[in-house]
Short mmCIF file of C-alpha atoms in Angstrom, two decimals:
data_model
loop_
_atom_site.label_atom_id
_atom_site.label_comp_id
_atom_site.label_asym_id
_atom_site.label_seq_id
_atom_site.Cartn_x
_atom_site.Cartn_y
_atom_site.Cartn_z
CA MET B 1 -141.58 -12.41 45.81
CA ASN B 2 -138.50 -10.62 47.58
CA VAL B 3 -139.53 -11.77 51.79
CA PRO B 4 -139.04 -8.91 54.09
CA ARG B 5 -136.05 -9.41 56.47
CA PHE B 6 -136.66 -8.14 60.08
CA TYR B 7 -133.97 -7.15 62.67
CA ILE B 8 -134.81 -7.17 66.41
CA GLU B 9 -132.21 -4.82 69.10
CA ASN B 10 -133.16 -5.60 72.67
CA PHE B 11 -132.62 -3.53 75.39
CA GLY B 12 -132.84 -4.07 79.38
CA CYS B 13 -133.84 -6.92 81.56
CA ARG B 14 -133.50 -10.39 80.66
CA ALA B 15 -137.88 -9.61 80.16
CA THR B 16 -137.41 -7.67 77.69
CA GLN B 17 -135.22 -10.10 75.71
CA ALA B 18 -137.60 -12.60 76.04
CA ASP B 19 -140.56 -10.69 74.66
CA GLY B 20 -138.05 -9.74 71.84
CA ALA B 21 -137.48 -13.79 71.58
CA ALA B 22 -141.16 -14.22 70.88
CA LEU B 23 -141.35 -11.00 68.31
CA GLU B 24 -138.93 -13.19 66.59
CA ARG B 25 -141.15 -16.11 66.84
CA GLN B 26 -143.86 -14.69 65.46
CA PHE B 27 -141.93 -13.04 62.65
CA LEU B 28 -140.63 -16.18 61.45
CA GLU B 29 -143.89 -18.02 61.92
CA ARG B 30 -145.35 -15.53 59.20
CA GLY B 31 -142.78 -16.18 57.01
CA LEU B 32 -140.17 -13.42 57.06
CA GLU B 33 -136.68 -13.91 56.95
CA ARG B 34 -134.10 -12.69 60.07
CA ALA B 35 -131.32 -10.06 59.05
CA GLN B 36 -128.17 -10.87 60.53
CA VAL B 37 -127.57 -7.27 61.39
CA ALA B 38 -129.94 -4.14 61.13
CA ARG B 39 -128.58 -2.16 58.16
CA ASP B 40 -129.69 -5.29 55.98
CA ALA B 41 -133.34 -5.28 57.25
CA GLU B 42 -136.41 -3.84 55.67
CA ILE B 43 -138.37 -3.58 59.04
CA VAL B 44 -136.33 -3.03 62.15
CA VAL B 45 -138.08 -3.82 65.87
CA LEU B 46 -136.39 -1.69 68.61
CA ASN B 47 -137.59 -3.08 71.95
CA THR B 48 -136.55 -0.37 74.59
CA CYS B 49 -136.46 -0.38 78.30
CA THR B 50 -137.06 2.48 80.33
CA VAL B 51 -136.36 1.53 84.06
CA THR B 52 -133.20 4.58 83.52
CA ALA B 53 -132.82 7.72 81.75
CA GLY B 54 -129.71 6.13 80.28
CA ALA B 55 -131.81 3.22 78.90
CA ASP B 56 -134.18 5.91 77.43
CA LYS B 57 -131.06 7.71 75.97
CA ASP B 58 -129.67 4.69 74.16
CA ALA B 59 -133.16 3.61 72.49
CA ARG B 60 -132.77 7.24 70.97
CA ALA B 61 -128.90 7.04 69.73
CA SER B 62 -130.01 4.25 68.36
CA ILE B 63 -132.97 5.32 66.24
CA ARG B 64 -130.36 7.98 65.04
CA ARG B 65 -127.71 5.49 64.04
CA LEU B 66 -130.33 3.32 62.37
CA GLN B 67 -131.46 6.41 60.16
CA ARG B 68 -127.68 6.87 59.02
CA VAL B 69 -127.02 3.10 57.88
CA ASN B 70 -130.06 2.26 57.15
CA PRO B 71 -132.53 5.13 55.88
CA ASP B 72 -135.03 3.09 54.20
CA CYS B 73 -135.90 0.44 56.59
CA GLN B 74 -138.99 0.88 58.70
CA ILE B 75 -138.57 1.29 62.63
CA LEU B 76 -140.96 0.24 64.94
CA VAL B 77 -140.53 0.85 68.53
CA THR B 78 -142.07 -1.03 71.58
CA GLY B 79 -141.36 -2.28 74.90
CA CYS B 80 -141.20 -0.62 78.18
CA TYR B 81 -140.54 3.34 76.79
CA ALA B 82 -142.87 2.62 73.61
CA GLN B 83 -145.42 2.33 76.47
CA ARG B 84 -144.13 5.27 78.74
CA ALA B 85 -143.84 7.94 76.21
CA PRO B 86 -145.02 7.19 72.84
CA GLU B 87 -145.82 10.38 71.76
CA GLU B 88 -141.71 11.63 72.64
CA LEU B 89 -140.76 8.30 70.50
CA ALA B 90 -143.11 8.70 67.53
CA ALA B 91 -141.64 12.90 66.81
CA LEU B 92 -138.78 11.28 65.99
CA PRO B 93 -137.23 11.24 62.43
CA GLY B 94 -137.64 8.03 61.21
CA VAL B 95 -139.89 6.11 63.34
CA THR B 96 -142.51 4.49 61.54
CA TRP B 97 -145.04 2.90 64.50
CA VAL B 98 -144.93 3.32 68.02
CA VAL B 99 -146.53 -0.30 69.63
CA GLY B 100 -146.54 0.23 73.69
CA ASN B 101 -146.35 -3.06 75.34
CA SER B 102 -150.06 -3.10 75.58
CA HIS B 103 -149.94 -4.52 71.91
CA LYS B 104 -146.85 -6.16 71.82
CA HIS B 105 -148.42 -9.18 71.14
CA GLN B 106 -149.77 -7.95 67.67
CA VAL B 107 -146.50 -6.45 66.37
CA ALA B 108 -146.21 -8.90 63.78
CA GLU B 109 -149.90 -8.03 62.83
CA ILE B 110 -149.26 -4.28 62.61
CA VAL B 111 -146.20 -4.73 60.32
CA THR B 112 -147.16 -7.38 57.93
CA GLY B 113 -151.21 -7.84 58.36
CA SER B 114 -152.98 -10.55 59.87
CA SER B 115 -152.54 -13.56 56.99
CA SER B 116 -149.30 -13.05 55.04
CA PRO B 117 -146.24 -10.43 54.74
CA SER B 118 -148.15 -9.74 50.87
CA SER B 119 -151.47 -9.02 52.30
CA GLY B 120 -150.53 -5.29 53.45
CA PHE B 121 -150.74 -3.66 56.60
CA VAL B 122 -153.14 -3.88 59.36
CA SER B 123 -156.50 -2.13 59.42
CA VAL B 124 -156.89 0.16 62.54
CA ALA B 125 -160.15 -1.98 62.77
CA GLN B 126 -158.42 -4.67 63.55
CA LEU B 127 -156.22 -3.23 66.77
CA SER B 128 -158.02 -3.83 70.28
CA GLY B 129 -158.07 -0.71 72.64
CA PRO B 130 -157.33 2.91 71.62
CA VAL B 131 -155.16 4.15 68.97
CA HIS B 132 -154.08 7.16 67.83
CA LEU B 133 -153.98 7.56 63.71
CA GLY B 134 -150.79 8.32 62.72
CA HIS B 135 -150.14 9.95 58.64
CA PRO B 136 -152.21 8.61 55.41
CA PRO B 137 -150.29 6.67 53.15
CA ASP B 138 -147.30 8.42 51.54
CA SER B 139 -147.75 10.28 47.84
CA GLU B 140 -146.08 7.03 46.41
CA GLY B 141 -149.39 5.14 47.19
CA ARG B 142 -147.02 2.27 49.15
CA LEU B 143 -149.33 2.02 51.73
CA GLU B 144 -152.87 0.61 50.75
CA VAL B 145 -154.66 1.53 54.53
CA VAL B 146 -154.12 4.14 56.92
CA THR B 147 -151.55 3.09 59.53
CA PRO B 148 -151.48 3.60 63.16
CA GLU B 149 -148.39 5.80 64.01
CA ILE B 150 -149.10 4.83 68.09
CA VAL B 151 -150.72 1.61 69.29
CA VAL B 152 -150.86 2.08 72.81
CA GLY B 153 -153.73 1.06 75.27
CA ASP B 154 -154.28 0.59 79.29
CA ILE B 155 -151.62 -1.68 80.37
CA PHE B 156 -153.76 -2.67 83.46
CA ALA B 157 -155.82 -4.59 80.93
CA HIS B 158 -152.85 -6.47 79.39
CA THR B 159 -153.33 -9.76 80.49
CA GLU B 160 -151.30 -12.15 77.82
CA LEU B 161 -147.96 -12.75 78.52
CA MET B 162 -145.40 -13.92 75.92
CA ALA B 163 -142.87 -16.48 76.19
CA ALA B 164 -140.06 -18.03 73.95
CA PRO B 165 -136.29 -18.90 75.60
CA VAL B 166 -134.13 -16.39 75.23
CA PHE B 167 -130.70 -17.12 74.08
CA GLU B 168 -127.37 -15.30 75.15
CA ALA B 169 -125.68 -14.71 71.84
CA ALA B 170 -122.29 -15.88 73.05
CA ASN B 171 -123.40 -18.97 74.19
CA GLU B 172 -126.67 -20.38 72.06
CA ARG B 173 -125.94 -23.44 72.62
CA THR B 174 -126.10 -23.24 76.19
CA ARG B 175 -128.18 -21.84 79.35
CA PRO B 176 -131.63 -20.69 77.44
CA ASN B 177 -133.89 -18.11 79.53
CA LEU B 178 -137.35 -18.68 80.03
CA LYS B 179 -139.55 -15.95 80.88
CA VAL B 180 -142.33 -17.40 82.98
CA GLN B 181 -143.94 -14.13 85.00
CA ASP B 182 -144.54 -10.40 83.82
CA GLY B 183 -145.38 -7.72 85.61
CA CYS B 184 -145.99 -6.23 88.88
CA ASP B 185 -148.04 -5.82 91.75
CA ASN B 186 -145.98 -3.56 93.97
CA ARG B 187 -145.73 0.23 94.13
CA CYS B 188 -141.87 0.89 94.64
CA SER B 189 -141.66 4.76 94.96
CA PHE B 190 -138.81 4.57 91.94
CA CYS B 191 -139.75 2.18 89.84
CA VAL B 192 -141.98 2.95 86.66
CA ILE B 193 -141.68 -0.90 85.66
CA PRO B 194 -145.53 -1.90 86.63
CA TYR B 195 -147.09 1.29 84.97
CA VAL B 196 -145.38 0.14 81.16
CA ARG B 197 -145.78 -3.46 82.13
CA GLY B 198 -148.96 -3.84 83.92
CA GLN B 199 -150.11 -6.42 86.80
CA SER B 200 -148.50 -9.62 87.52
CA ARG B 201 -149.31 -12.55 85.77
CA SER B 202 -147.99 -15.78 84.88
CA LEU B 203 -147.65 -18.77 82.58
CA PRO B 204 -149.58 -21.27 83.74
CA GLU B 205 -147.49 -24.15 84.52
CA GLU B 206 -148.14 -26.75 81.64
CA ARG B 207 -146.92 -23.93 79.06
CA VAL B 208 -143.80 -23.52 81.17
CA LEU B 209 -143.46 -27.07 81.44
CA ALA B 210 -144.36 -27.63 77.78
CA GLU B 211 -141.63 -25.27 76.83
CA VAL B 212 -138.74 -26.88 79.26
CA ARG B 213 -139.48 -30.05 78.02
CA THR B 214 -139.10 -28.63 74.02
CA LEU B 215 -135.36 -27.06 75.54
CA VAL B 216 -134.45 -30.77 77.05
CA ALA B 217 -135.21 -32.51 73.81
CA ALA B 218 -133.39 -30.15 71.84
CA GLY B 219 -130.44 -30.64 73.99
CA TYR B 220 -130.47 -28.09 76.27
CA ARG B 221 -128.88 -29.01 79.96
CA GLU B 222 -129.59 -25.92 82.08
CA VAL B 223 -132.60 -23.33 82.02
CA VAL B 224 -132.95 -19.98 83.63
CA ILE B 225 -136.27 -19.50 84.60
CA SER B 226 -137.03 -15.40 85.33
CA GLY B 227 -139.75 -13.07 85.79
CA ILE B 228 -140.28 -9.07 86.33
CA ASN B 229 -141.35 -10.72 89.60
CA LEU B 230 -140.72 -13.94 89.85
CA GLY B 231 -141.14 -14.79 93.51
CA ARG B 232 -145.31 -13.78 92.50
CA TRP B 233 -145.50 -16.69 90.08
CA GLY B 234 -148.85 -18.77 90.37
CA ARG B 235 -150.42 -15.71 92.82
CA ASP B 236 -152.64 -14.95 89.78
CA LEU B 237 -153.90 -18.53 89.07
CA ALA B 238 -155.19 -19.02 92.00
CA VAL B 239 -159.24 -19.49 92.16
CA GLY B 240 -160.94 -16.26 92.25
CA ARG B 241 -158.77 -14.28 89.55
CA ARG B 242 -159.10 -15.52 86.22
CA SER B 243 -156.00 -15.50 84.30
CA LEU B 244 -155.86 -14.95 80.72
CA VAL B 245 -152.95 -16.25 78.97
CA VAL B 246 -153.16 -16.31 74.84
CA SER B 247 -150.23 -16.87 72.02
CA GLU B 248 -148.19 -14.29 70.42
CA LEU B 249 -150.78 -14.21 67.42
CA GLU B 250 -154.23 -13.93 69.53
CA PRO B 251 -155.44 -10.15 69.96
CA PHE B 252 -156.69 -9.59 73.51
CA SER B 253 -160.71 -8.78 73.34
CA ALA B 254 -161.23 -5.07 74.79
CA SER B 255 -165.08 -6.86 75.28
CA ASP B 256 -163.58 -9.39 77.79
CA PRO B 257 -164.34 -8.89 81.08
CA PRO B 258 -161.70 -7.55 83.39
CA GLU B 259 -159.72 -9.72 85.95
CA PRO B 260 -161.62 -9.64 89.27
CA GLU B 261 -159.31 -7.86 91.78
CA ALA B 262 -157.53 -9.90 94.43
CA SER B 263 -154.50 -9.68 97.07
CA PRO B 264 -151.35 -11.23 96.26
CA GLU B 265 -151.16 -11.76 100.05
CA ARG B 266 -154.22 -13.77 100.37
CA PRO B 267 -154.02 -16.84 98.57
CA THR B 268 -157.13 -19.08 98.19
CA THR B 269 -157.26 -22.77 98.51
CA ASN B 270 -155.73 -23.58 94.98
CA ASP B 271 -153.04 -20.87 95.10
CA GLN B 272 -150.02 -21.12 93.62
CA ARG B 273 -146.25 -20.63 94.69
CA LEU B 274 -142.85 -20.38 92.56
CA VAL B 275 -141.69 -23.31 95.15
CA ASP B 276 -144.98 -25.43 93.33
CA LEU B 277 -143.79 -24.85 89.89
CA ILE B 278 -140.20 -25.72 90.57
CA LEU B 279 -140.97 -28.94 92.36
CA ALA B 280 -143.19 -29.32 88.61
CA ILE B 281 -140.25 -28.70 86.83
CA LEU B 282 -138.08 -31.36 88.72
CA ALA B 283 -140.76 -33.62 88.78
CA LYS B 284 -142.18 -33.83 85.18
CA THR B 285 -139.24 -33.44 83.24
CA SER B 286 -135.99 -34.13 82.80
CA LEU B 287 -134.14 -31.06 82.91
CA GLU B 288 -130.65 -31.42 84.52
CA LYS B 289 -129.64 -27.84 86.11
CA LEU B 290 -132.61 -25.20 86.55
CA ARG B 291 -131.55 -21.82 87.52
CA ILE B 292 -133.81 -19.75 89.24
CA SER B 293 -133.02 -15.47 88.54
CA SER B 294 -133.83 -12.78 90.81
CA VAL B 295 -136.44 -13.36 93.61
CA GLU B 296 -137.29 -10.68 95.79
CA PRO B 297 -136.46 -11.39 99.71
CA MET B 298 -140.40 -11.73 100.98
CA ASP B 299 -140.76 -14.65 98.67
CA TRP B 300 -137.53 -16.44 99.90
CA SER B 301 -139.55 -18.51 102.33
CA ASP B 302 -137.95 -21.43 104.09
CA GLU B 303 -139.71 -23.88 102.09
CA LEU B 304 -137.80 -22.18 98.62
CA ILE B 305 -134.48 -21.65 100.31
CA GLU B 306 -134.73 -25.55 101.48
CA LEU B 307 -135.85 -27.11 98.17
CA VAL B 308 -133.00 -25.11 96.32
CA ALA B 309 -129.97 -26.18 98.61
CA SER B 310 -131.32 -29.70 98.73
CA SER B 311 -131.99 -30.70 95.09
CA PRO B 312 -128.81 -31.18 93.27
CA ARG B 313 -130.43 -30.09 89.23
CA ILE B 314 -131.12 -26.44 90.93
CA ALA B 315 -127.92 -23.93 90.93
CA LYS B 316 -126.71 -22.79 94.11
CA HIS B 317 -127.33 -19.16 93.17
CA ALA B 318 -129.49 -16.71 94.85
CA HIS B 319 -130.41 -13.08 93.34
CA VAL B 320 -132.07 -11.02 96.29
CA PRO B 321 -132.93 -7.17 95.52
CA MET B 322 -131.42 -5.25 98.47
CA GLN B 323 -132.02 -1.59 97.39
CA SER B 324 -130.82 -0.01 100.63
CA GLY B 325 -130.14 -1.23 104.26
CA SER B 326 -131.23 1.82 105.59
CA ASP B 327 -134.72 1.50 107.48
CA GLU B 328 -135.78 5.04 106.09
CA VAL B 329 -134.85 4.95 102.89
CA LEU B 330 -136.68 1.60 102.44
CA ARG B 331 -139.74 3.10 103.60
CA ARG B 332 -139.54 5.93 101.37
CA MET B 333 -138.70 3.48 98.46
CA HIS B 334 -142.05 1.63 99.50
CA ARG B 335 -140.16 -1.83 100.00
CA LYS B 336 -142.50 -4.21 101.85
CA TYR B 337 -139.24 -5.28 104.02
CA ARG B 338 -136.81 -3.64 106.64
CA PRO B 339 -133.22 -4.15 107.16
CA TRP B 340 -133.21 -7.06 109.59
CA HIS B 341 -135.65 -9.09 107.75
CA TYR B 342 -133.33 -8.87 104.77
CA ARG B 343 -130.64 -9.78 106.81
CA GLU B 344 -132.22 -12.83 108.04
CA LYS B 345 -132.88 -13.80 104.75
CA ILE B 346 -129.37 -13.58 103.49
CA LEU B 347 -128.17 -16.00 106.60
CA LYS B 348 -130.47 -18.15 106.31
CA ILE B 349 -129.54 -18.70 103.00
CA ARG B 350 -125.59 -18.90 103.63
CA MET B 351 -125.77 -20.98 106.25
CA ALA B 352 -128.12 -23.24 104.36
CA MET B 353 -126.15 -23.17 101.23
CA PRO B 354 -121.88 -22.48 102.64
CA ARG B 355 -120.66 -22.16 99.01
CA ALA B 356 -124.12 -20.59 96.90
CA ALA B 357 -123.35 -17.30 94.87
CA ILE B 358 -125.46 -14.66 96.82
CA GLY B 359 -126.28 -11.42 95.06
CA ALA B 360 -127.97 -8.35 95.26
CA ASP B 361 -129.23 -5.13 93.49
CA VAL B 362 -128.31 -2.04 95.67
CA MET B 363 -129.24 1.69 94.71
CA VAL B 364 -127.44 4.74 96.11
CA GLY B 365 -128.23 8.38 95.92
CA PHE B 366 -132.16 7.51 96.35
CA PRO B 367 -134.22 11.14 97.12
CA GLY B 368 -133.32 12.10 100.57
CA GLU B 369 -130.35 9.75 101.04
CA THR B 370 -128.24 11.30 103.90
CA GLU B 371 -124.73 10.30 104.13
CA ALA B 372 -125.67 8.16 108.01
CA GLU B 373 -128.26 6.16 105.64
CA PHE B 374 -125.40 5.63 103.00
CA ALA B 375 -123.35 4.26 106.35
CA GLU B 376 -126.70 1.94 107.21
CA THR B 377 -126.01 0.30 103.73
CA ARG B 378 -122.85 0.06 103.38
CA ARG B 379 -122.31 -1.82 106.93
CA MET B 380 -125.24 -4.21 105.74
CA ILE B 381 -123.12 -5.03 102.86
CA GLU B 382 -120.17 -5.17 104.54
CA GLU B 383 -121.30 -7.67 107.11
CA LEU B 384 -123.45 -9.65 105.39
CA PRO B 385 -122.05 -12.54 103.34
CA PHE B 386 -122.34 -11.41 98.98
CA THR B 387 -120.55 -12.72 96.52
CA TYR B 388 -121.60 -10.19 93.84
CA LEU B 389 -123.22 -7.10 93.58
CA HIS B 390 -125.71 -5.10 91.05
CA VAL B 391 -125.20 -1.05 91.99
CA PHE B 392 -127.17 1.32 90.75
CA THR B 393 -127.36 4.90 90.32
CA TYR B 394 -130.61 6.52 91.48
CA SER B 395 -132.41 7.90 88.28
CA ALA B 396 -135.63 9.74 88.39
CA ARG B 397 -138.65 8.55 86.14
CA PRO B 398 -141.11 10.63 85.64
CA GLY B 399 -144.73 9.59 87.16
CA THR B 400 -143.35 7.84 90.08
CA PRO B 401 -143.28 9.52 93.20
CA ALA B 402 -139.28 9.61 94.24
CA ALA B 403 -139.35 11.90 91.09
CA ASP B 404 -141.32 14.40 92.62
CA HIS B 405 -139.15 14.19 95.92
CA LYS B 406 -137.30 17.53 97.13
CA GLY B 407 -134.29 16.11 98.63
CA GLN B 408 -132.23 14.42 95.19
CA VAL B 409 -128.85 13.59 95.89
CA PRO B 410 -126.33 15.66 93.56
CA VAL B 411 -124.94 13.03 90.69
CA ALA B 412 -121.56 13.74 92.11
CA ILE B 413 -121.99 12.14 95.43
CA ALA B 414 -124.41 9.52 94.36
CA ARG B 415 -121.62 8.34 91.90
CA LYS B 416 -119.24 8.83 94.82
CA ARG B 417 -120.90 6.48 96.95
CA ASN B 418 -121.67 3.63 93.53
CA GLY B 419 -117.85 3.55 93.73
CA VAL B 420 -117.61 2.82 97.22
CA LEU B 421 -120.22 0.01 97.11
CA ARG B 422 -118.11 -1.29 94.36
CA GLU B 423 -115.17 -1.65 95.50
CA ILE B 424 -116.69 -3.78 98.49
CA ALA B 425 -118.04 -5.73 95.84
CA SER B 426 -114.89 -6.18 94.22
CA ALA B 427 -113.32 -7.84 97.39
CA LYS B 428 -116.27 -9.72 98.16
CA LYS B 429 -116.15 -11.36 95.47
CA ALA B 430 -112.03 -11.79 94.86
CA ALA B 431 -112.21 -12.91 98.84
CA PHE B 432 -115.07 -15.80 97.47
CA LEU B 433 -113.12 -16.78 94.78
CA ARG B 434 -109.83 -17.49 96.82
CA SER B 435 -111.89 -19.37 99.30
CA LEU B 436 -112.68 -21.96 96.31
CA VAL B 437 -109.21 -22.90 95.73
CA GLY B 438 -108.84 -26.33 96.28
CA THR B 439 -112.26 -27.31 95.79
CA GLU B 440 -114.04 -28.97 93.51
CA VAL B 441 -117.22 -27.46 91.40
CA GLU B 442 -119.60 -28.12 88.67
CA ALA B 443 -119.95 -26.24 85.95
CA ILE B 444 -121.35 -26.46 82.17
CA THR B 445 -118.86 -25.24 79.49
CA LEU B 446 -119.95 -21.88 77.35
CA HIS B 447 -117.56 -21.44 74.50
CA SER B 448 -113.94 -22.17 73.45
CA GLY B 449 -111.71 -19.03 73.16
CA GLY B 450 -108.30 -18.17 72.34
CA GLY B 451 -108.10 -20.65 69.31
CA SER B 452 -109.19 -23.23 71.84
CA ASP B 453 -106.24 -22.76 74.01
CA PHE B 454 -109.15 -23.04 76.84
CA THR B 455 -112.81 -23.36 77.20
CA GLU B 456 -115.30 -20.61 79.13
CA ALA B 457 -117.71 -22.34 81.79
CA LEU B 458 -120.03 -21.02 84.52
CA THR B 459 -120.27 -23.00 87.30
CA ASP B 460 -122.98 -24.26 89.34
CA ASN B 461 -122.47 -21.16 91.65
CA TYR B 462 -122.10 -18.32 88.96
CA LEU B 463 -119.02 -18.04 88.96
CA LYS B 464 -116.58 -17.96 85.48
CA ALA B 465 -114.25 -20.42 85.14
CA LYS B 466 -111.45 -21.03 81.92
CA ILE B 467 -110.55 -25.02 81.51
CA ALA B 468 -107.42 -25.35 79.11
CA GLY B 469 -108.02 -26.98 75.99
CA GLY B 470 -111.28 -26.79 73.60
CA ILE B 471 -114.42 -29.00 75.28
CA GLU B 472 -117.51 -28.95 73.33
CA PRO B 473 -120.07 -26.59 74.68
CA ASN B 474 -123.17 -27.20 76.78
CA GLN B 475 -121.48 -30.28 78.91
CA TRP B 476 -121.59 -30.52 82.64
CA ILE B 477 -118.15 -31.31 84.01
CA ARG B 478 -116.57 -31.15 87.45
CA LEU B 479 -113.43 -29.11 88.36
CA ARG B 480 -110.78 -28.99 90.45
CA VAL B 481 -110.19 -25.55 91.10
CA GLU B 482 -106.42 -24.69 91.08
CA ALA B 483 -105.95 -20.89 90.83
CA VAL B 484 -107.67 -17.39 90.62
CA GLU B 485 -107.01 -15.24 87.84
CA GLY B 486 -108.55 -11.93 87.91
CA GLU B 487 -112.50 -12.94 88.41
CA TRP B 488 -111.62 -16.12 86.67
CA LEU B 489 -111.22 -19.63 88.48
CA MET B 490 -108.73 -21.90 86.55
CA GLY B 491 -110.14 -25.20 86.65
CA ARG B 492 -108.86 -28.70 86.08
CA PRO B 493 -111.62 -31.69 85.04
CA THR B 494 -111.88 -34.33 87.29
CA THR B 495 -115.17 -35.90 85.27
CA PRO B 496 -112.85 -38.82 83.43
CA GLU B 497 -114.08 -38.75 79.73
CA PHE B 498 -112.51 -34.83 79.96
CA VAL B 499 -109.48 -35.31 82.08
CA GLU B 500 -107.66 -36.53 79.14
CA ALA B 501 -108.25 -33.67 76.57
CA TYR B 502 -106.88 -31.55 79.45
CA GLU B 503 -103.66 -33.34 80.24
CA CYS B 504 -102.72 -33.25 76.27
CA ALA B 505 -103.45 -29.24 76.54
CA GLU B 506 -101.14 -28.78 78.97
#
């Protein structure tokens, strides 16, 4: 019997990529084979993002491309776009199923059936939550049961968290990313994510530790932990809130009682925090280096800053979303901090870690943003010790309060502001790179390039480095920075076992 082949294409953030890794695990456990490219697969899963209009456009373009290169494949669209606008996607030619985030954990069941790839397709009765029926079997009778074209339910009843480590395609042998939190309880006026990912929920500590131990046993030496709102990890695990985390293959029963409501701002006696999880990873695993992804400014507590600064096993890297330096814009965004709060956090981080990478997300062109308000953002960025920025132009998301604001900023003006901030960010990064010449940094090797003429590495403080000669990936190495070329540090190894290889390559 020919075994069906599948291919998963992920769009967007690390959380979406983590979901895609969990989906891949599901398919492999059910006996399907992974295709190397989409054109060779019988089943193609598009795991979508919807954070911007551009993300939606990319997903639609991918569906059209699949129709050209693999017209016989069955396409399943899932992810955030599928949760937000399932009918829109189902109307596109070639789409077989649309499965929202509410039922993403059942994707393998929907495609293959509940027992084996040869058992046919899942019946409607097996699916939990509201389902819109699709079309009956085709004239050739290829499907034995009625299959749902759209499977989308209430995302706020969604309580499981899909977890599987993500490996970057270019760096498969280093730096896996593990999602430990999903969903968001904030309601920023521009953001659609809470409505497509649901409430904040956490992977319990023991599950996190088990995943990290497995990765360490497999030889990985740095692990990145991430989430939609990582700083809120553990708040739903407190007494008074029941957290239900199930495996990827276990369906959530609609008959289960809903979670009692609890404010994330009101911890109970057993409340758990991100600091607790980090301490547990350090104490209960032998992981050499832990990197923390984006954490909101209000969650960078003094305790977290001190922990990151003091532990040699935590990467010196702080990504702190900013969005705007204008008080009025932050209020319209419904952000939970003011510019002076944000400034205080960044300066504390820099004081505790003089050579840390400090990055931020910044949005330009938010509805109503005046020249004076943009100038406030520009000044704050100029004054604060950032080493890099992710600058975004506002994109209206249907259903969000900001999308209905009358003061939409013309695209040309927003793009101009974007360019201004990118230039400032580029200058700041260049200055930071130059400041490291003559110092020693710690880096993990990624892969060799240029016919092994050099090896690429990533420093503890999140900078790209090149080392002459070919060095195996996944090696921690000390480098003396000798020069800067573009956005690269050029380094000479000082770790004894690598010095000889470097000298031979010169």
